[in-house]
């Protein structure tokens, strides 16, 4: 930009000098006085021509200035955001997934859930010997207790992410507001959306863990009722008490 200004100043000075020389009255020497004629029309045309050339030079300088500013703006628009929260968000998602994968007894797996329901829930709870039904009831109780513990762990992990997410959100909002170009603003906005997605995934994890615990407890209660009905049915079909002789002491 400094070179353009110097070039512009030089061109203006040269043009002014040309105008001064053309405007100044011609020197008339005795030898050639009879040949010099002052033409006002030609003089005016020369002045207009010089003015037009000066205006063209000014226009070219302004155009170069605008092009240089445009390049500067393009450079700002292409500048990357100097921060990224992607690694941090991925680590939080991984921790939440790890807590979900630690689900006790009955994991978040369709096949394992079907196997558990066919073995200790449903009709299986009302069949078999007393020992078998007691073992099934004990297993159902352990499933419910473990599910509530898993739910509390997931909730604790999600709560632990709140402070970290708050710090990341503040940094991203500040970066967005102070962005020097369109690309930085867009990248800050994208990272804010990623943070929002991570928070939604934490919410889904909490709801899933809590829903699992509630479902297992409801299934336990239902199975216990079915088992109680079966045990009452077995007890009610037994024969009544039959009295008999009992020998307390044997004689010699």
PDB file of C-alpha atoms in Angstrom, residues 13-231:
ATOM      1  CA  UNK A  13       3.403  15.676  -9.276  1.00  0.00           C
ATOM      2  CA  UNK A  14       4.341  14.856 -12.886  1.00  0.00           C
ATOM      3  CA  UNK A  15       0.874  15.760 -14.106  1.00  0.00           C
ATOM      4  CA  UNK A  16       0.910  19.030 -12.184  1.00  0.00           C
ATOM      5  CA  UNK A  17       4.272  19.896 -13.682  1.00  0.00           C
ATOM      6  CA  UNK A  18       2.955  19.175 -17.165  1.00  0.00           C
ATOM      7  CA  UNK A  19      -0.039  21.419 -16.501  1.00  0.00           C
ATOM      8  CA  UNK A  20       2.174  24.210 -15.209  1.00  0.00           C
ATOM      9  CA  UNK A  21       4.384  24.037 -18.266  1.00  0.00           C
ATOM     10  CA  UNK A  22       1.415  24.029 -20.622  1.00  0.00           C
ATOM     11  CA  UNK A  23      -0.321  26.881 -18.822  1.00  0.00           C
ATOM     12  CA  UNK A  24       2.714  29.196 -18.539  1.00  0.00           C
ATOM     13  CA  UNK A  25       2.930  31.725 -21.406  1.00  0.00           C
ATOM     14  CA  UNK A  26       5.365  30.809 -24.153  1.00  0.00           C
ATOM     15  CA  UNK A  27       8.680  32.570 -24.313  1.00  0.00           C
ATOM     16  CA  UNK A  28       8.812  34.800 -27.333  1.00  0.00           C
ATOM     17  CA  UNK A  29      12.210  35.516 -28.777  1.00  0.00           C
ATOM     18  CA  UNK A  30      12.809  38.196 -31.244  1.00  0.00           C
ATOM     19  CA  UNK A  31      13.948  35.686 -33.810  1.00  0.00           C
ATOM     20  CA  UNK A  32      10.757  33.642 -33.830  1.00  0.00           C
ATOM     21  CA  UNK A  33       8.157  36.032 -32.409  1.00  0.00           C
ATOM     22  CA  UNK A  34       6.348  36.113 -35.684  1.00  0.00           C
ATOM     23  CA  UNK A  35       5.852  32.295 -35.658  1.00  0.00           C
ATOM     24  CA  UNK A  36       4.325  31.824 -32.124  1.00  0.00           C
ATOM     25  CA  UNK A  37       0.544  32.019 -31.906  1.00  0.00           C
ATOM     26  CA  UNK A  38      -1.483  31.488 -28.691  1.00  0.00           C
ATOM     27  CA  UNK A  39      -4.548  29.284 -29.290  1.00  0.00           C
ATOM     28  CA  UNK A  40      -7.018  29.369 -26.336  1.00  0.00           C
ATOM     29  CA  UNK A  41      -9.047  26.450 -27.703  1.00  0.00           C
ATOM     30  CA  UNK A  42      -6.020  24.194 -27.976  1.00  0.00           C
ATOM     31  CA  UNK A  43      -4.913  25.285 -24.498  1.00  0.00           C
ATOM     32  CA  UNK A  44      -8.313  24.344 -23.016  1.00  0.00           C
ATOM     33  CA  UNK A  45      -8.248  20.954 -24.715  1.00  0.00           C
ATOM     34  CA  UNK A  46      -4.806  20.271 -23.308  1.00  0.00           C
ATOM     35  CA  UNK A  47      -5.993  21.158 -19.822  1.00  0.00           C
ATOM     36  CA  UNK A  48      -9.041  18.870 -20.177  1.00  0.00           C
ATOM     37  CA  UNK A  49      -6.893  16.061 -21.502  1.00  0.00           C
ATOM     38  CA  UNK A  50      -4.496  16.366 -18.579  1.00  0.00           C
ATOM     39  CA  UNK A  51      -7.408  16.424 -16.131  1.00  0.00           C
ATOM     40  CA  UNK A  52      -8.904  13.289 -17.683  1.00  0.00           C
ATOM     41  CA  UNK A  53      -5.574  11.497 -17.500  1.00  0.00           C
ATOM     42  CA  UNK A  54      -5.206  12.520 -13.864  1.00  0.00           C
ATOM     43  CA  UNK A  55      -8.711  11.197 -13.145  1.00  0.00           C
ATOM     44  CA  UNK A  56      -7.886   7.905 -14.897  1.00  0.00           C
ATOM     45  CA  UNK A  57      -4.762   7.573 -12.764  1.00  0.00           C
ATOM     46  CA  UNK A  58      -6.794   8.222  -9.611  1.00  0.00           C
ATOM     47  CA  UNK A  59      -9.337   5.623 -10.714  1.00  0.00           C
ATOM     48  CA  UNK A  60      -6.612   3.060 -11.332  1.00  0.00           C
ATOM     49  CA  UNK A  61      -5.080   3.757  -7.924  1.00  0.00           C
ATOM     50  CA  UNK A  62      -8.478   3.376  -6.258  1.00  0.00           C
ATOM     51  CA  UNK A  63      -9.092   0.141  -8.137  1.00  0.00           C
ATOM     52  CA  UNK A  64      -5.744  -1.252  -6.996  1.00  0.00           C
ATOM     53  CA  UNK A  65      -6.538  -0.185  -3.447  1.00  0.00           C
ATOM     54  CA  UNK A  66      -9.899  -1.953  -3.574  1.00  0.00           C
ATOM     55  CA  UNK A  67      -8.313  -5.100  -4.998  1.00  0.00           C
ATOM     56  CA  UNK A  68      -5.697  -5.115  -2.241  1.00  0.00           C
ATOM     57  CA  UNK A  69      -8.397  -4.716   0.424  1.00  0.00           C
ATOM     58  CA  UNK A  70     -10.395  -7.488  -1.202  1.00  0.00           C
ATOM     59  CA  UNK A  71      -7.397  -9.810  -0.976  1.00  0.00           C
ATOM     60  CA  UNK A  72      -6.972  -8.922   2.688  1.00  0.00           C
ATOM     61  CA  UNK A  73     -10.643  -9.691   3.348  1.00  0.00           C
ATOM     62  CA  UNK A  74     -10.402 -12.987   1.475  1.00  0.00           C
ATOM     63  CA  UNK A  75      -7.428 -13.923   3.622  1.00  0.00           C
ATOM     64  CA  UNK A  76      -9.453 -13.211   6.763  1.00  0.00           C
ATOM     65  CA  UNK A  77     -12.412 -15.228   5.459  1.00  0.00           C
ATOM     66  CA  UNK A  78     -10.137 -18.209   4.806  1.00  0.00           C
ATOM     67  CA  UNK A  79      -8.448 -18.108   8.220  1.00  0.00           C
ATOM     68  CA  UNK A  80      -9.147 -21.162  10.426  1.00  0.00           C
ATOM     69  CA  UNK A  81     -10.484 -20.905  13.970  1.00  0.00           C
ATOM     70  CA  UNK A  82      -7.466 -21.112  16.307  1.00  0.00           C
ATOM     71  CA  UNK A  83      -9.217 -23.537  18.695  1.00  0.00           C
ATOM     72  CA  UNK A  84     -11.049 -26.863  18.582  1.00  0.00           C
ATOM     73  CA  UNK A  85     -13.145 -28.703  21.171  1.00  0.00           C
ATOM     74  CA  UNK A  86     -13.612 -31.860  19.078  1.00  0.00           C
ATOM     75  CA  UNK A  87     -11.138 -33.993  21.049  1.00  0.00           C
ATOM     76  CA  UNK A  88     -12.699 -32.927  24.329  1.00  0.00           C
ATOM     77  CA  UNK A  89     -16.235 -33.706  23.141  1.00  0.00           C
ATOM     78  CA  UNK A  90     -15.173 -37.089  21.754  1.00  0.00           C
ATOM     79  CA  UNK A  91     -13.584 -37.968  25.102  1.00  0.00           C
ATOM     80  CA  UNK A  92     -16.809 -37.112  26.952  1.00  0.00           C
ATOM     81  CA  UNK A  93     -18.898 -39.215  24.576  1.00  0.00           C
ATOM     82  CA  UNK A  94     -16.445 -42.105  25.026  1.00  0.00           C
ATOM     83  CA  UNK A  95     -16.729 -41.897  28.832  1.00  0.00           C
ATOM     84  CA  UNK A  96     -20.526 -41.977  28.690  1.00  0.00           C
ATOM     85  CA  UNK A  97     -20.450 -44.940  26.308  1.00  0.00           C
ATOM     86  CA  UNK A  98     -18.033 -46.717  28.652  1.00  0.00           C
ATOM     87  CA  UNK A  99     -20.457 -46.275  31.549  1.00  0.00           C
ATOM     88  CA  UNK A 100     -23.300 -47.690  29.462  1.00  0.00           C
ATOM     89  CA  UNK A 101     -21.177 -50.665  28.437  1.00  0.00           C
ATOM     90  CA  UNK A 102     -20.606 -51.508  32.127  1.00  0.00           C
ATOM     91  CA  UNK A 103     -24.285 -52.374  32.593  1.00  0.00           C
ATOM     92  CA  UNK A 104     -24.519 -55.278  35.040  1.00  0.00           C
ATOM     93  CA  UNK A 105     -26.212 -58.614  34.384  1.00  0.00           C
ATOM     94  CA  UNK A 106     -28.459 -57.506  31.507  1.00  0.00           C
ATOM     95  CA  UNK A 107     -26.629 -55.244  29.062  1.00  0.00           C
ATOM     96  CA  UNK A 108     -28.084 -52.943  26.428  1.00  0.00           C
ATOM     97  CA  UNK A 109     -28.331 -55.796  23.958  1.00  0.00           C
ATOM     98  CA  UNK A 110     -31.492 -57.147  22.362  1.00  0.00           C
ATOM     99  CA  UNK A 111     -30.405 -60.801  22.347  1.00  0.00           C
ATOM    100  CA  UNK A 112     -29.271 -60.761  25.982  1.00  0.00           C
ATOM    101  CA  UNK A 113     -32.507 -59.129  27.048  1.00  0.00           C
ATOM    102  CA  UNK A 114     -34.534 -61.798  25.237  1.00  0.00           C
ATOM    103  CA  UNK A 115     -32.468 -64.563  26.872  1.00  0.00           C
ATOM    104  CA  UNK A 116     -32.906 -63.046  30.346  1.00  0.00           C
ATOM    105  CA  UNK A 117     -36.658 -62.710  29.932  1.00  0.00           C
ATOM    106  CA  UNK A 118     -37.030 -66.278  28.763  1.00  0.00           C
ATOM    107  CA  UNK A 119     -35.012 -67.623  31.707  1.00  0.00           C
ATOM    108  CA  UNK A 120     -35.905 -65.545  34.780  1.00  0.00           C
ATOM    109  CA  UNK A 121     -38.891 -63.415  33.759  1.00  0.00           C
ATOM    110  CA  UNK A 122     -42.282 -64.168  32.256  1.00  0.00           C
ATOM    111  CA  UNK A 123     -43.617 -67.713  32.318  1.00  0.00           C
ATOM    112  CA  UNK A 124     -40.316 -69.078  33.637  1.00  0.00           C
ATOM    113  CA  UNK A 125     -40.950 -67.287  36.934  1.00  0.00           C
ATOM    114  CA  UNK A 126     -44.021 -69.399  37.617  1.00  0.00           C
ATOM    115  CA  UNK A 127     -42.610 -72.835  36.847  1.00  0.00           C
ATOM    116  CA  UNK A 128     -40.146 -75.214  38.418  1.00  0.00           C
ATOM    117  CA  UNK A 129     -39.359 -76.239  41.938  1.00  0.00           C
ATOM    118  CA  UNK A 130     -39.250 -73.931  44.917  1.00  0.00           C
ATOM    119  CA  UNK A 131     -35.445 -73.799  44.732  1.00  0.00           C
ATOM    120  CA  UNK A 132     -35.583 -72.867  41.051  1.00  0.00           C
ATOM    121  CA  UNK A 133     -38.137 -70.147  41.616  1.00  0.00           C
ATOM    122  CA  UNK A 134     -36.165 -68.792  44.575  1.00  0.00           C
ATOM    123  CA  UNK A 135     -32.993 -68.632  42.454  1.00  0.00           C
ATOM    124  CA  UNK A 136     -34.887 -66.823  39.680  1.00  0.00           C
ATOM    125  CA  UNK A 137     -36.311 -64.313  42.161  1.00  0.00           C
ATOM    126  CA  UNK A 138     -32.827 -63.705  43.552  1.00  0.00           C
ATOM    127  CA  UNK A 139     -31.498 -63.120  40.033  1.00  0.00           C
ATOM    128  CA  UNK A 140     -34.286 -60.647  39.251  1.00  0.00           C
ATOM    129  CA  UNK A 141     -33.577 -58.732  42.449  1.00  0.00           C
ATOM    130  CA  UNK A 142     -29.883 -58.526  41.596  1.00  0.00           C
ATOM    131  CA  UNK A 143     -30.751 -57.282  38.101  1.00  0.00           C
ATOM    132  CA  UNK A 144     -32.882 -54.471  39.526  1.00  0.00           C
ATOM    133  CA  UNK A 145     -30.296 -53.428  42.109  1.00  0.00           C
ATOM    134  CA  UNK A 146     -27.517 -53.468  39.500  1.00  0.00           C
ATOM    135  CA  UNK A 147     -29.606 -51.465  37.029  1.00  0.00           C
ATOM    136  CA  UNK A 148     -30.267 -48.732  39.581  1.00  0.00           C
ATOM    137  CA  UNK A 149     -26.557 -48.601  40.375  1.00  0.00           C
ATOM    138  CA  UNK A 150     -25.741 -48.342  36.662  1.00  0.00           C
ATOM    139  CA  UNK A 151     -28.247 -45.524  36.294  1.00  0.00           C
ATOM    140  CA  UNK A 152     -26.656 -43.575  39.143  1.00  0.00           C
ATOM    141  CA  UNK A 153     -23.201 -44.009  37.591  1.00  0.00           C
ATOM    142  CA  UNK A 154     -24.342 -42.680  34.237  1.00  0.00           C
ATOM    143  CA  UNK A 155     -26.045 -39.725  35.893  1.00  0.00           C
ATOM    144  CA  UNK A 156     -22.891 -38.934  37.863  1.00  0.00           C
ATOM    145  CA  UNK A 157     -20.785 -39.072  34.697  1.00  0.00           C
ATOM    146  CA  UNK A 158     -23.135 -36.740  32.838  1.00  0.00           C
ATOM    147  CA  UNK A 159     -23.192 -34.286  35.726  1.00  0.00           C
ATOM    148  CA  UNK A 160     -19.392 -34.312  35.674  1.00  0.00           C
ATOM    149  CA  UNK A 161     -19.487 -33.168  32.044  1.00  0.00           C
ATOM    150  CA  UNK A 162     -21.488 -30.033  32.834  1.00  0.00           C
ATOM    151  CA  UNK A 163     -18.578 -27.897  34.046  1.00  0.00           C
ATOM    152  CA  UNK A 164     -16.401 -28.907  31.123  1.00  0.00           C
ATOM    153  CA  UNK A 165     -19.186 -28.191  28.644  1.00  0.00           C
ATOM    154  CA  UNK A 166     -19.793 -24.788  30.221  1.00  0.00           C
ATOM    155  CA  UNK A 167     -16.142 -23.827  29.765  1.00  0.00           C
ATOM    156  CA  UNK A 168     -16.150 -25.029  26.152  1.00  0.00           C
ATOM    157  CA  UNK A 169     -19.359 -23.132  25.397  1.00  0.00           C
ATOM    158  CA  UNK A 170     -17.923 -19.867  26.776  1.00  0.00           C
ATOM    159  CA  UNK A 171     -14.748 -20.260  24.708  1.00  0.00           C
ATOM    160  CA  UNK A 172     -16.678 -20.995  21.516  1.00  0.00           C
ATOM    161  CA  UNK A 173     -19.080 -18.082  21.949  1.00  0.00           C
ATOM    162  CA  UNK A 174     -16.148 -15.730  22.540  1.00  0.00           C
ATOM    163  CA  UNK A 175     -14.364 -17.096  19.483  1.00  0.00           C
ATOM    164  CA  UNK A 176     -17.493 -16.685  17.367  1.00  0.00           C
ATOM    165  CA  UNK A 177     -18.018 -13.087  18.437  1.00  0.00           C
ATOM    166  CA  UNK A 178     -14.381 -12.170  17.785  1.00  0.00           C
ATOM    167  CA  UNK A 179     -14.062 -14.116  14.503  1.00  0.00           C
ATOM    168  CA  UNK A 180     -12.066 -12.225  11.868  1.00  0.00           C
ATOM    169  CA  UNK A 181     -13.793 -13.884   8.917  1.00  0.00           C
ATOM    170  CA  UNK A 182     -16.670 -16.008   7.728  1.00  0.00           C
ATOM    171  CA  UNK A 183     -14.781 -19.297   8.029  1.00  0.00           C
ATOM    172  CA  UNK A 184     -13.891 -18.735  11.677  1.00  0.00           C
ATOM    173  CA  UNK A 185     -17.493 -17.794  12.496  1.00  0.00           C
ATOM    174  CA  UNK A 186     -18.799 -20.891  10.692  1.00  0.00           C
ATOM    175  CA  UNK A 187     -16.305 -23.185  12.439  1.00  0.00           C
ATOM    176  CA  UNK A 188     -17.235 -21.756  15.838  1.00  0.00           C
ATOM    177  CA  UNK A 189     -20.906 -22.330  15.012  1.00  0.00           C
ATOM    178  CA  UNK A 190     -20.214 -25.921  13.947  1.00  0.00           C
ATOM    179  CA  UNK A 191     -18.381 -26.635  17.194  1.00  0.00           C
ATOM    180  CA  UNK A 192     -21.267 -25.186  19.178  1.00  0.00           C
ATOM    181  CA  UNK A 193     -23.586 -27.584  17.321  1.00  0.00           C
ATOM    182  CA  UNK A 194     -21.221 -30.453  18.143  1.00  0.00           C
ATOM    183  CA  UNK A 195     -21.328 -29.442  21.817  1.00  0.00           C
ATOM    184  CA  UNK A 196     -25.128 -29.432  21.661  1.00  0.00           C
ATOM    185  CA  UNK A 197     -25.094 -32.911  20.104  1.00  0.00           C
ATOM    186  CA  UNK A 198     -22.810 -34.199  22.862  1.00  0.00           C
ATOM    187  CA  UNK A 199     -25.159 -32.823  25.513  1.00  0.00           C
ATOM    188  CA  UNK A 200     -28.110 -34.497  23.786  1.00  0.00           C
ATOM    189  CA  UNK A 201     -26.225 -37.808  23.736  1.00  0.00           C
ATOM    190  CA  UNK A 202     -25.625 -37.465  27.490  1.00  0.00           C
ATOM    191  CA  UNK A 203     -29.331 -36.845  27.984  1.00  0.00           C
ATOM    192  CA  UNK A 204     -30.206 -39.923  25.920  1.00  0.00           C
ATOM    193  CA  UNK A 205     -27.757 -41.981  27.989  1.00  0.00           C
ATOM    194  CA  UNK A 206     -29.345 -40.856  31.267  1.00  0.00           C
ATOM    195  CA  UNK A 207     -32.841 -41.594  29.999  1.00  0.00           C
ATOM    196  CA  UNK A 208     -31.769 -45.002  28.694  1.00  0.00           C
ATOM    197  CA  UNK A 209     -30.100 -46.000  31.965  1.00  0.00           C
ATOM    198  CA  UNK A 210     -33.018 -44.768  34.054  1.00  0.00           C
ATOM    199  CA  UNK A 211     -35.530 -46.420  31.731  1.00  0.00           C
ATOM    200  CA  UNK A 212     -33.620 -49.718  31.924  1.00  0.00           C
ATOM    201  CA  UNK A 213     -33.658 -49.648  35.724  1.00  0.00           C
ATOM    202  CA  UNK A 214     -37.362 -48.828  35.846  1.00  0.00           C
ATOM    203  CA  UNK A 215     -38.213 -51.520  33.283  1.00  0.00           C
ATOM    204  CA  UNK A 216     -36.262 -54.209  35.149  1.00  0.00           C
ATOM    205  CA  UNK A 217     -37.895 -53.264  38.447  1.00  0.00           C
ATOM    206  CA  UNK A 218     -41.364 -53.370  36.907  1.00  0.00           C
ATOM    207  CA  UNK A 219     -40.545 -56.725  35.347  1.00  0.00           C
ATOM    208  CA  UNK A 220     -39.337 -57.995  38.733  1.00  0.00           C
ATOM    209  CA  UNK A 221     -42.557 -56.933  40.425  1.00  0.00           C
ATOM    210  CA  UNK A 222     -44.657 -58.537  37.714  1.00  0.00           C
ATOM    211  CA  UNK A 223     -42.652 -61.773  37.873  1.00  0.00           C
ATOM    212  CA  UNK A 224     -42.939 -61.825  41.673  1.00  0.00           C
ATOM    213  CA  UNK A 225     -46.717 -61.550  41.408  1.00  0.00           C
ATOM    214  CA  UNK A 226     -46.802 -64.374  38.885  1.00  0.00           C
ATOM    215  CA  UNK A 227     -44.564 -66.500  41.074  1.00  0.00           C
ATOM    216  CA  UNK A 228     -46.718 -65.796  44.124  1.00  0.00           C
ATOM    217  CA  UNK A 229     -49.822 -66.890  42.280  1.00  0.00           C
ATOM    218  CA  UNK A 230     -48.090 -70.108  41.217  1.00  0.00           C
ATOM    219  CA  UNK A 231     -46.916 -70.862  44.730  1.00  0.00           C
TER     220      UNK A 231
END
